[in-house]
């Protein structure tokens, strides 16, 4: 089965801790994306990567970091610098500028 | 700044009613346009897209959208909605030649009464 997997589905973290969200795809897509979805805010782009070993900041990159060492993987780290990290995080992938395929999401709650 | 506006945040309709969800964007260049849908408890998925050609595009489940370049609009329509259309709908725009940036609207929650 081809697709995008995100783990874990639910994640809890204490204030001041960094946490890494996993995103893996076996669709052979070059581009991968991280979004944050908040009620009434739609999807806001955090980071995106169009090719391995390269990534760009989206609209709300502050307090987040990413890496793209492999085509299949695009992990997102939510750092303690992110002021309001509780949210639903969505990963997506696509071939160049075409349709985006989304993962099931990770709901992060900061306690 | 470039933006995507979805005019209706929450829409409630009865089954068999006609639907039109508005989407406008602010960018004078070439765009790729999308509507995505998120059914309760499911992944976001593509409903339809426009890249070029016929400005009236048809998607899955009887949805269609019309690109009107002069109005910077890409409204989603369905002539007769069903209870199963209850979902959140997102309009998205890729700004070509502008770092190929993708921008999503804030979404419209559609609730269909049985």
Coordinates of N, CA and C in Angstrom, one line a residue:
Chain A
X1 N 0.8 -1.2 0.0 CA 0.0 0.0 0.0 C 0.9 1.2 0.0
X2 N 0.6 2.1 -1.0 CA 1.4 3.4 -1.0 C 0.7 4.4 -0.2
X3 N 1.5 5.3 0.5 CA 0.8 6.3 1.3 C 1.8 7.0 2.2
X4 N 1.2 7.8 3.1 CA 2.0 8.6 4.0 C 1.6 8.2 5.4
X5 N 2.6 7.9 6.2 CA 2.3 7.6 7.6 C 2.9 8.6 8.5
X6 N 2.1 8.9 9.6 CA 2.6 9.9 10.6 C 2.5 9.1 11.9
X7 N 3.5 9.3 12.7 CA 3.4 8.7 14.1 C 4.0 9.7 15.1
X8 N 3.5 9.6 16.3 CA 2.3 8.9 16.8 C 1.1 9.7 16.4
X9 N -0.1 9.1 16.7 CA -1.4 9.7 16.4 C -1.6 10.8 17.4
X10 N -1.3 10.5 18.6 CA -1.5 11.5 19.7 C -0.2 11.6 20.5
X11 N 0.2 12.8 20.9 CA 1.5 13.0 21.5 C 1.3 14.1 22.6
X12 N 1.8 13.8 23.7 CA 1.8 14.7 24.9 C 3.2 15.1 25.3
X13 N 3.3 16.3 25.6 CA 4.7 16.8 26.0 C 4.6 17.8 27.1
X14 N 5.6 17.8 27.9 CA 5.6 18.8 28.9 C 6.2 20.1 28.3
X15 N 5.8 21.2 28.9 CA 6.4 22.5 28.5 C 7.9 22.5 28.6
X16 N 8.6 23.0 27.7 CA 10.0 23.1 27.7 C 10.7 22.0 27.1
X17 N 10.0 20.9 26.6 CA 10.6 19.8 26.0 C 10.5 19.9 24.5
X18 N 11.5 19.4 23.8 CA 11.4 19.3 22.3 C 10.7 18.0 22.0
X19 N 10.1 17.9 20.9 CA 9.4 16.6 20.5 C 9.5 16.5 19.0
X20 N 9.7 15.3 18.5 CA 9.8 15.1 17.0 C 8.7 14.3 16.5
X21 N 8.1 14.8 15.5 CA 7.0 14.1 14.8 C 7.5 13.4 13.5
X22 N 7.0 12.2 13.4 CA 7.5 11.4 12.2 C 6.6 11.5 11.0
X23 N 7.2 11.6 9.8 CA 6.4 11.5 8.6 C 7.2 10.7 7.6
X24 N 6.6 9.6 7.1 CA 7.2 8.8 6.1 C 6.3 8.6 4.9
X25 N 6.9 8.5 3.7 CA 6.1 8.3 2.5 C 6.8 7.3 1.6
X26 N 6.0 6.4 1.0 CA 6.5 5.5 0.0 C 5.9 5.7 -1.4
X27 N 5.6 6.9 -1.6 CA 5.0 7.3 -2.9 C 6.0 7.7 -3.9
X28 N 7.3 7.8 -3.5 CA 8.4 8.2 -4.3 C 8.2 9.7 -4.7
X29 N 7.6 10.5 -3.9 CA 7.4 11.9 -4.1 C 8.6 12.7 -3.7
X30 N 9.0 13.7 -4.5 CA 10.1 14.5 -4.2 C 9.8 15.5 -3.1
X31 N 8.6 16.1 -3.2 CA 8.3 17.2 -2.3 C 7.5 16.7 -1.0
X32 N 7.8 17.3 0.1 CA 7.1 17.0 1.3 C 6.9 18.3 2.1
X33 N 5.8 18.3 2.9 CA 5.3 19.5 3.6 C 4.9 19.2 5.0
X34 N 5.0 20.2 5.8 CA 4.4 20.1 7.2 C 3.5 21.3 7.3
X35 N 2.3 21.0 7.8 CA 1.3 22.0 8.1 C 0.8 21.9 9.5
X36 N 0.3 23.0 10.0 CA -0.4 23.0 11.3 C -1.8 23.4 11.0
X37 N -2.7 22.6 11.6 CA -4.2 22.9 11.5 C -4.8 23.3 12.8
X38 N -5.3 24.5 12.9 CA -5.9 25.0 14.1 C -7.4 25.3 13.7
X39 N -8.3 25.2 14.6 CA -9.7 25.5 14.3 C -9.9 26.9 13.8
X40 N -10.5 27.0 12.7 CA -10.8 28.4 12.1 C -9.6 29.0 11.4
X41 N -8.5 28.3 11.4 CA -7.2 28.9 10.8 C -6.9 28.2 9.5
X42 N -7.5 27.1 9.2 CA -7.1 26.4 8.0 C -5.8 25.7 8.2
X43 N -5.1 25.5 7.1 CA -3.8 24.8 7.2 C -2.7 25.9 6.9
X44 N -1.8 26.0 7.8 CA -0.7 26.9 7.7 C 0.6 26.2 7.5
X45 N 1.4 26.6 6.5 CA 2.6 25.9 6.1 C 3.7 26.2 7.1
X46 N 4.4 25.1 7.6 CA 5.5 25.3 8.6 C 6.8 25.2 7.8
X47 N 7.0 24.1 7.1 CA 8.2 23.9 6.3 C 7.9 23.1 5.1
X48 N 8.7 23.2 4.1 CA 8.5 22.3 3.0 C 9.9 22.0 2.4
X49 N 9.9 20.8 1.7 CA 11.1 20.4 1.1 C 10.8 19.9 -0.3
X50 N 11.5 20.4 -1.3 CA 11.3 20.0 -2.7 C 12.2 18.9 -3.1
X51 N 13.3 18.7 -2.3 CA 14.3 17.7 -2.7 C 15.1 17.3 -1.5
X52 N 15.7 16.1 -1.5 CA 16.5 15.7 -0.4 C 17.6 16.7 -0.1
X53 N 17.8 16.8 1.2 CA 18.9 17.7 1.7 C 18.6 19.2 1.5
X54 N 17.3 19.5 1.2 CA 17.0 20.9 1.0 C 15.6 21.2 1.5
X55 N 15.4 22.3 2.2 CA 14.1 22.6 2.7 C 14.0 24.1 2.9
X56 N 12.7 24.6 2.9 CA 12.5 26.1 3.0 C 11.5 26.3 4.1
X57 N 11.5 27.5 4.7 CA 10.6 27.9 5.7 C 9.2 28.2 5.1
X58 N 8.2 27.9 5.7 CA 6.9 28.3 5.3 C 6.5 29.6 6.1
X59 N 5.2 29.7 6.3 CA 4.7 31.0 6.9 C 4.9 31.0 8.4
X60 N 5.0 29.9 9.1 CA 5.1 29.9 10.5 C 6.2 29.0 11.0
X61 N 7.4 29.2 10.5 CA 8.5 28.3 10.8 C 9.1 28.5 12.2
X62 N 8.9 29.6 12.8 CA 9.5 29.9 14.1 C 9.1 28.9 15.2
X63 N 10.2 28.3 15.8 CA 10.0 27.3 16.9 C 9.9 25.9 16.4
X64 N 10.1 25.7 15.1 CA 10.1 24.4 14.4 C 11.5 24.2 13.7
X65 N 11.8 22.9 13.5 CA 13.0 22.6 12.7 C 12.6 21.2 12.0
X66 N 13.3 21.1 10.8 CA 13.1 19.9 10.0 C 14.4 19.4 9.5
X67 N 14.4 18.1 9.0 CA 15.5 17.6 8.2 C 15.0 16.8 7.1
X68 N 15.8 16.6 6.0 CA 15.4 15.8 4.9 C 16.6 15.0 4.4
X69 N 17.0 14.1 5.2 CA 18.1 13.2 4.8 C 17.8 12.1 3.9
X70 N 16.6 11.7 3.9 CA 16.1 10.7 2.9 C 14.8 11.2 2.2
X71 N 14.7 10.7 1.0 CA 13.5 11.1 0.2 C 12.2 10.7 0.9
X72 N 12.2 9.5 1.7 CA 11.0 9.0 2.2 C 10.6 9.7 3.5
X73 N 11.5 10.4 4.1 CA 11.3 10.9 5.5 C 11.5 12.4 5.7
X74 N 10.6 13.0 6.5 CA 10.6 14.4 6.7 C 10.2 14.7 8.1
X75 N 11.0 14.4 9.1 CA 10.6 14.6 10.5 C 10.5 16.1 10.9
X76 N 9.6 16.4 11.7 CA 9.4 17.8 12.2 C 9.7 17.8 13.7
X77 N 10.6 18.7 14.2 CA 10.8 18.9 15.6 C 10.1 20.1 16.1
X78 N 9.3 20.0 17.1 CA 8.7 21.1 17.7 C 9.6 21.5 18.9
X79 N 10.2 22.6 18.9 CA 11.1 23.0 20.0 C 10.4 23.7 21.1
X80 N 11.1 23.9 22.2 CA 10.6 24.6 23.3 C 10.4 26.1 23.0
X81 N 10.9 26.6 21.9 CA 10.8 28.0 21.5 C 9.4 28.2 20.8
X82 N 8.7 27.2 20.5 CA 7.4 27.4 19.9 C 6.4 27.8 21.0
X83 N 5.8 28.9 20.9 CA 5.0 29.5 22.0 C 3.7 28.8 22.2
X84 N 3.1 28.3 21.1 CA 1.8 27.7 21.2 C 1.8 26.4 20.4
X85 N 2.4 25.4 20.9 CA 2.6 24.2 20.1 C 1.4 23.2 20.1
X86 N 0.5 23.4 20.9 CA -0.7 22.4 20.9 C -1.5 22.7 19.6
X87 N -1.6 21.6 18.8 CA -2.2 21.7 17.5 C -2.3 20.3 16.9
X88 N -2.9 20.3 15.7 CA -2.9 19.1 14.9 C -2.0 19.4 13.7
X89 N -1.0 18.4 13.6 CA 0.0 18.6 12.6 C -0.2 17.6 11.4
X90 N -0.1 18.1 10.2 CA -0.3 17.3 9.0 C 0.9 17.3 8.2
X91 N 1.3 16.2 7.7 CA 2.3 16.0 6.7 C 1.7 15.7 5.4
X92 N 2.4 16.2 4.3 CA 1.9 15.9 3.0 C 3.1 15.7 2.0
X93 N 2.8 15.1 0.9 CA 3.8 14.9 -0.1 C 3.2 15.1 -1.5
X94 N 4.0 15.5 -2.5 CA 3.5 15.7 -3.8 C 4.6 15.5 -4.8
X95 N 4.2 15.3 -6.1 CA 5.2 15.4 -7.2 C 5.2 16.8 -7.7
X96 N 6.2 17.5 -7.8 CA 6.4 18.9 -8.1 C 5.2 19.7 -7.7
X97 N 4.4 20.3 -8.5 CA 3.4 21.2 -8.1 C 2.0 20.6 -8.2
X98 N 1.9 19.3 -8.1 CA 0.7 18.7 -8.3 C -0.1 18.4 -7.0
X99 N -1.0 17.5 -7.0 CA -1.8 17.2 -5.9 C -1.0 16.8 -4.7
X100 N -1.4 17.2 -3.5 CA -0.8 16.9 -2.3 C -1.6 15.7 -1.7
X101 N -0.8 14.7 -1.1 CA -1.3 13.6 -0.5 C -1.0 13.7 1.0
X102 N -2.0 13.7 1.8 CA -1.9 14.0 3.3 C -1.8 12.7 4.1
X103 N -1.1 12.8 5.2 CA -1.1 11.8 6.2 C -2.2 11.9 7.1
X104 N -2.4 11.0 8.1 CA -3.5 11.1 9.0 C -3.4 12.1 10.1
X105 N -2.2 12.7 10.3 CA -2.0 13.7 11.3 C -1.5 13.2 12.6
X106 N -0.9 14.1 13.4 CA -0.5 13.9 14.8 C -1.1 15.1 15.6
X107 N -1.8 14.7 16.7 CA -2.3 15.7 17.6 C -1.4 15.9 18.7
X108 N -0.8 17.0 18.8 CA 0.2 17.3 19.9 C -0.5 18.2 21.0
X109 N -0.3 17.7 22.2 CA -0.8 18.5 23.3 C 0.3 18.8 24.3
X110 N 0.4 20.0 24.6 CA 1.5 20.4 25.6 C 0.8 20.6 26.9
X111 N 1.3 19.9 27.9 CA 0.7 19.9 29.2 C 1.3 20.9 30.1
Chain B
X1 N 0.0 41.1 0.8 CA 0.4 39.7 0.9 C -0.6 38.8 0.2
X2 N -0.1 37.8 -0.4 CA -1.0 36.8 -1.1 C -1.9 36.1 -0.1
X3 N -3.1 35.9 -0.5 CA -4.0 35.2 0.5 C -5.1 34.4 -0.3
X4 N -5.8 33.5 0.4 CA -6.9 32.8 -0.1 C -8.0 33.0 0.9
X5 N -9.2 33.4 0.4 CA -10.3 33.7 1.2 C -11.5 32.8 0.9
X6 N -12.0 32.1 2.0 CA -13.2 31.3 1.9 C -14.2 32.1 2.7
X7 N -15.3 32.5 2.0 CA -16.2 33.5 2.6 C -17.1 32.9 3.7
X8 N -17.4 31.6 3.6 CA -18.3 31.0 4.5 C -17.5 30.1 5.4
X9 N -17.6 30.3 6.7 CA -16.9 29.5 7.7 C -17.7 28.2 8.0
X10 N -19.0 28.4 8.1 CA -19.9 27.3 8.5 C -21.1 27.4 7.6
X11 N -21.5 26.3 6.9 CA -22.7 26.3 6.1 C -23.5 25.1 6.5
X12 N -24.8 25.4 6.7 CA -25.7 24.3 7.0 C -26.8 24.2 5.9
X13 N -27.0 23.0 5.4 CA -28.0 22.8 4.3 C -28.8 21.6 4.5
X14 N -29.9 21.5 3.9 CA -30.7 20.3 4.0 C -30.3 19.4 2.8
X15 N -30.5 18.1 2.9 CA -30.2 17.3 1.7 C -31.0 17.7 0.5
X16 N -30.4 17.6 -0.7 CA -30.9 17.9 -2.0 C -30.8 19.4 -2.3
X17 N -30.3 20.2 -1.3 CA -30.1 21.6 -1.6 C -28.9 21.8 -2.5
X18 N -28.8 22.9 -3.2 CA -27.7 23.2 -4.0 C -26.6 23.9 -3.2
X19 N -25.4 23.7 -3.5 CA -24.2 24.2 -2.7 C -23.3 25.0 -3.6
X20 N -22.9 26.2 -3.0 CA -21.8 26.9 -3.6 C -20.9 27.5 -2.5
X21 N -19.7 27.1 -2.5 CA -18.7 27.6 -1.5 C -17.7 28.5 -2.3
X22 N -17.6 29.7 -1.7 CA -16.7 30.7 -2.4 C -15.3 30.6 -2.0
X23 N -14.4 30.9 -3.0 CA -13.0 30.9 -2.8 C -12.4 32.0 -3.7
X24 N -11.7 33.0 -3.1 CA -11.0 34.0 -3.9 C -9.6 34.1 -3.4
X25 N -8.7 34.4 -4.4 CA -7.3 34.5 -4.0 C -6.8 35.9 -4.5
X26 N -5.7 36.3 -3.9 CA -5.1 37.6 -4.3 C -3.7 37.3 -4.8
X27 N -3.6 37.2 -6.1 CA -2.3 37.0 -6.8 C -2.6 37.2 -8.3
X28 N -1.8 38.1 -8.9 CA -2.0 38.4 -10.3 C -1.4 37.5 -11.3
X29 N -0.6 36.6 -10.8 CA 0.1 35.7 -11.8 C -0.6 34.4 -12.0
X30 N 0.1 33.4 -12.5 CA -0.5 32.1 -12.9 C -0.6 31.3 -11.6
X31 N -1.7 30.6 -11.5 CA -2.0 29.8 -10.3 C -2.4 28.4 -10.7
X32 N -2.2 27.4 -9.8 CA -2.8 26.1 -9.8 C -3.8 26.2 -8.6
X33 N -5.0 25.6 -8.9 CA -6.1 25.8 -7.9 C -6.6 24.4 -7.5
X34 N -7.0 24.3 -6.2 CA -7.4 23.0 -5.7 C -8.6 23.2 -4.7
X35 N -9.4 22.2 -4.6 CA -10.3 22.0 -3.5 C -10.0 20.7 -2.8
X36 N -9.8 20.7 -1.5 CA -9.6 19.5 -0.7 C -10.7 19.4 0.3
X37 N -11.0 18.1 0.7 CA -12.1 17.8 1.6 C -11.6 17.0 2.7
X38 N -12.1 17.2 3.9 CA -11.7 16.4 5.1 C -13.0 15.9 5.7
X39 N -13.3 14.6 5.4 CA -14.5 14.0 6.1 C -14.2 13.7 7.5
X40 N -15.2 13.7 8.4 CA -14.9 13.4 9.8 C -14.1 12.2 10.0
X41 N -13.0 12.3 10.7 CA -12.1 11.2 11.0 C -11.3 10.7 9.9
X42 N -11.2 11.4 8.8 CA -10.5 10.9 7.6 C -9.4 11.9 7.2
X43 N -8.5 11.4 6.3 CA -7.4 12.3 5.8 C -8.0 13.3 5.0
X44 N -7.3 14.4 4.8 CA -7.5 15.4 3.8 C -7.3 14.7 2.4
X45 N -8.2 15.0 1.5 CA -8.1 14.4 0.2 C -8.5 15.4 -0.9
X46 N -8.0 15.1 -2.1 CA -8.3 16.0 -3.2 C -9.7 15.8 -3.7
X47 N -10.4 16.9 -3.9 CA -11.7 16.9 -4.5 C -11.7 17.2 -6.0
X48 N -10.9 18.2 -6.3 CA -10.7 18.6 -7.7 C -9.6 19.6 -7.8
X49 N -9.1 19.8 -9.1 CA -8.0 20.7 -9.3 C -8.1 21.4 -10.7
X50 N -7.5 22.5 -10.8 CA -7.4 23.2 -12.1 C -6.0 23.6 -12.3
X51 N -5.4 23.2 -13.4 CA -4.1 23.7 -13.8 C -4.2 24.6 -15.0
X52 N -4.9 24.2 -16.0 CA -5.1 24.9 -17.3 C -6.2 24.3 -18.1
X53 N -6.6 25.0 -19.2 CA -7.6 24.4 -20.1 C -9.0 24.9 -19.6
X54 N -10.0 24.0 -19.8 CA -11.4 24.3 -19.5 C -11.5 24.8 -18.1
X55 N -12.0 26.0 -17.9 CA -12.1 26.6 -16.5 C -13.2 25.9 -15.6
X56 N -14.0 25.1 -16.2 CA -15.0 24.3 -15.4 C -14.4 22.9 -15.2
X57 N -14.1 22.6 -14.0 CA -13.5 21.3 -13.7 C -14.5 20.5 -12.9
X58 N -14.5 19.2 -13.2 CA -15.3 18.3 -12.4 C -14.5 17.4 -11.5
X59 N -15.0 17.2 -10.3 CA -14.2 16.3 -9.4 C -15.0 15.1 -9.0
X60 N -14.6 14.5 -7.9 CA -15.3 13.3 -7.4 C -16.6 13.7 -6.7
X61 N -17.5 12.7 -6.7 CA -18.8 12.8 -5.9 C -19.7 13.9 -6.4
X62 N -19.6 14.3 -7.7 CA -20.5 15.2 -8.3 C -20.2 16.7 -8.1
X63 N -19.0 17.0 -7.5 CA -18.6 18.3 -7.3 C -17.9 18.9 -8.6
X64 N -18.1 20.2 -8.7 CA -17.4 20.9 -9.8 C -17.0 22.3 -9.3
X65 N -16.1 22.9 -10.0 CA -15.6 24.2 -9.7 C -15.3 25.0 -10.9
X66 N -15.5 26.3 -10.9 CA -15.3 27.1 -12.1 C -14.2 28.2 -11.7
X67 N -13.2 28.2 -12.5 CA -12.1 29.2 -12.4 C -12.6 30.4 -13.2
X68 N -12.7 31.6 -12.6 CA -13.0 32.8 -13.2 C -11.8 33.7 -13.0
X69 N -11.0 33.8 -14.0 CA -9.7 34.6 -13.8 C -10.0 36.0 -13.5
X70 N -10.9 36.6 -14.1 CA -11.2 38.1 -13.9 C -11.7 38.4 -12.5
X71 N -12.2 37.4 -11.9 CA -12.7 37.6 -10.5 C -11.8 36.9 -9.5
X72 N -10.7 36.3 -9.9 CA -9.8 35.6 -9.0 C -10.5 34.6 -8.1
X73 N -11.4 33.9 -8.8 CA -12.3 33.0 -8.0 C -12.3 31.6 -8.5
X74 N -12.6 30.7 -7.6 CA -12.6 29.3 -7.9 C -13.6 28.6 -6.9
X75 N -14.9 28.9 -7.2 CA -16.0 28.5 -6.4 C -16.4 27.1 -6.6
X76 N -16.7 26.4 -5.5 CA -17.0 25.0 -5.6 C -18.6 24.9 -5.6
X77 N -19.1 23.9 -6.4 CA -20.5 23.8 -6.5 C -20.9 22.3 -6.5
X78 N -22.1 22.1 -6.1 CA -22.8 20.8 -6.2 C -24.3 21.0 -6.3
X79 N -24.9 20.5 -7.3 CA -26.3 20.8 -7.5 C -27.3 20.2 -6.4
X80 N -26.9 19.1 -5.8 CA -27.8 18.5 -4.9 C -26.9 17.7 -3.8
X81 N -26.8 18.3 -2.6 CA -25.9 17.7 -1.6 C -26.6 16.5 -0.9
X82 N -25.7 15.7 -0.4 CA -26.2 14.5 0.4 C -25.6 14.6 1.8
X83 N -26.2 13.9 2.7 CA -25.8 13.9 4.1 C -24.3 13.5 4.2
X84 N -23.8 12.7 3.3 CA -22.4 12.2 3.3 C -21.4 13.3 2.9
X85 N -22.0 14.4 2.4 CA -21.1 15.5 2.0 C -20.7 16.4 3.3
X86 N -21.2 16.0 4.4 CA -20.8 16.7 5.6 C -19.3 16.6 5.8
X87 N -18.6 17.7 5.9 CA -17.1 17.7 5.9 C -16.6 19.1 6.0
X88 N -15.3 19.2 6.1 CA -14.7 20.5 6.0 C -14.0 20.6 4.6
X89 N -14.2 21.8 4.0 CA -13.7 22.0 2.6 C -12.6 23.1 2.6
X90 N -11.5 22.8 2.0 CA -10.4 23.8 1.9 C -10.1 24.1 0.5
X91 N -10.0 25.4 0.2 CA -9.5 25.8 -1.1 C -8.0 26.1 -1.0
X92 N -7.3 25.8 -2.0 CA -5.8 26.0 -2.0 C -5.3 26.5 -3.3
X93 N -4.3 27.3 -3.2 CA -3.7 27.9 -4.4 C -2.2 27.8 -4.4
X94 N -1.6 27.4 -5.5 CA -0.2 27.4 -5.7 C 0.1 28.6 -6.6
X95 N 1.0 29.5 -6.0 CA 1.4 30.7 -6.8 C 2.6 30.3 -7.6
X96 N 2.3 30.2 -8.9 CA 3.4 29.8 -9.8 C 4.4 30.9 -9.9
X97 N 5.7 30.5 -10.0 CA 6.8 31.5 -10.1 C 6.9 32.4 -8.9
X98 N 6.4 32.0 -7.8 CA 6.5 32.8 -6.6 C 7.0 31.8 -5.5
X99 N 8.1 31.2 -5.7 CA 8.6 30.1 -4.9 C 7.6 28.9 -4.9
X100 N 6.7 28.9 -5.9 CA 5.7 27.9 -6.0 C 5.0 27.7 -4.6
X101 N 4.7 28.7 -4.0 CA 4.2 28.7 -2.6 C 2.7 28.3 -2.7
X102 N 2.3 27.4 -1.8 CA 0.9 26.9 -1.7 C 0.3 27.6 -0.5
X103 N -0.9 28.1 -0.7 CA -1.6 28.8 0.4 C -3.0 28.1 0.5
X104 N -3.4 27.8 1.7 CA -4.7 27.2 2.0 C -5.6 28.3 2.5
X105 N -6.9 28.2 2.2 CA -7.9 29.0 2.9 C -8.2 28.4 4.3
X106 N -9.0 29.1 5.0 CA -9.3 28.8 6.4 C -10.3 27.6 6.5
X107 N -10.9 27.3 5.4 CA -11.8 26.1 5.5 C -13.3 26.6 5.7
X108 N -14.2 25.7 5.2 CA -15.6 25.9 5.4 C -16.1 24.6 5.9
X109 N -16.8 24.7 7.0 CA -17.4 23.5 7.6 C -18.8 23.4 7.0
X110 N -19.1 22.3 6.3 CA -20.4 22.0 5.7 C -21.1 21.0 6.5
X111 N -22.3 21.3 7.0 CA -23.1 20.4 7.7 C -24.4 20.1 7.0
X112 N -24.7 18.9 6.6 CA -25.9 18.6 5.8 C -26.9 17.9 6.8
X113 N -28.1 18.5 6.8 CA -29.1 17.9 7.7 C -29.8 16.8 6.9
X114 N -30.0 15.6 7.6 CA -30.7 14.5 6.9 C -32.2 14.8 6.6

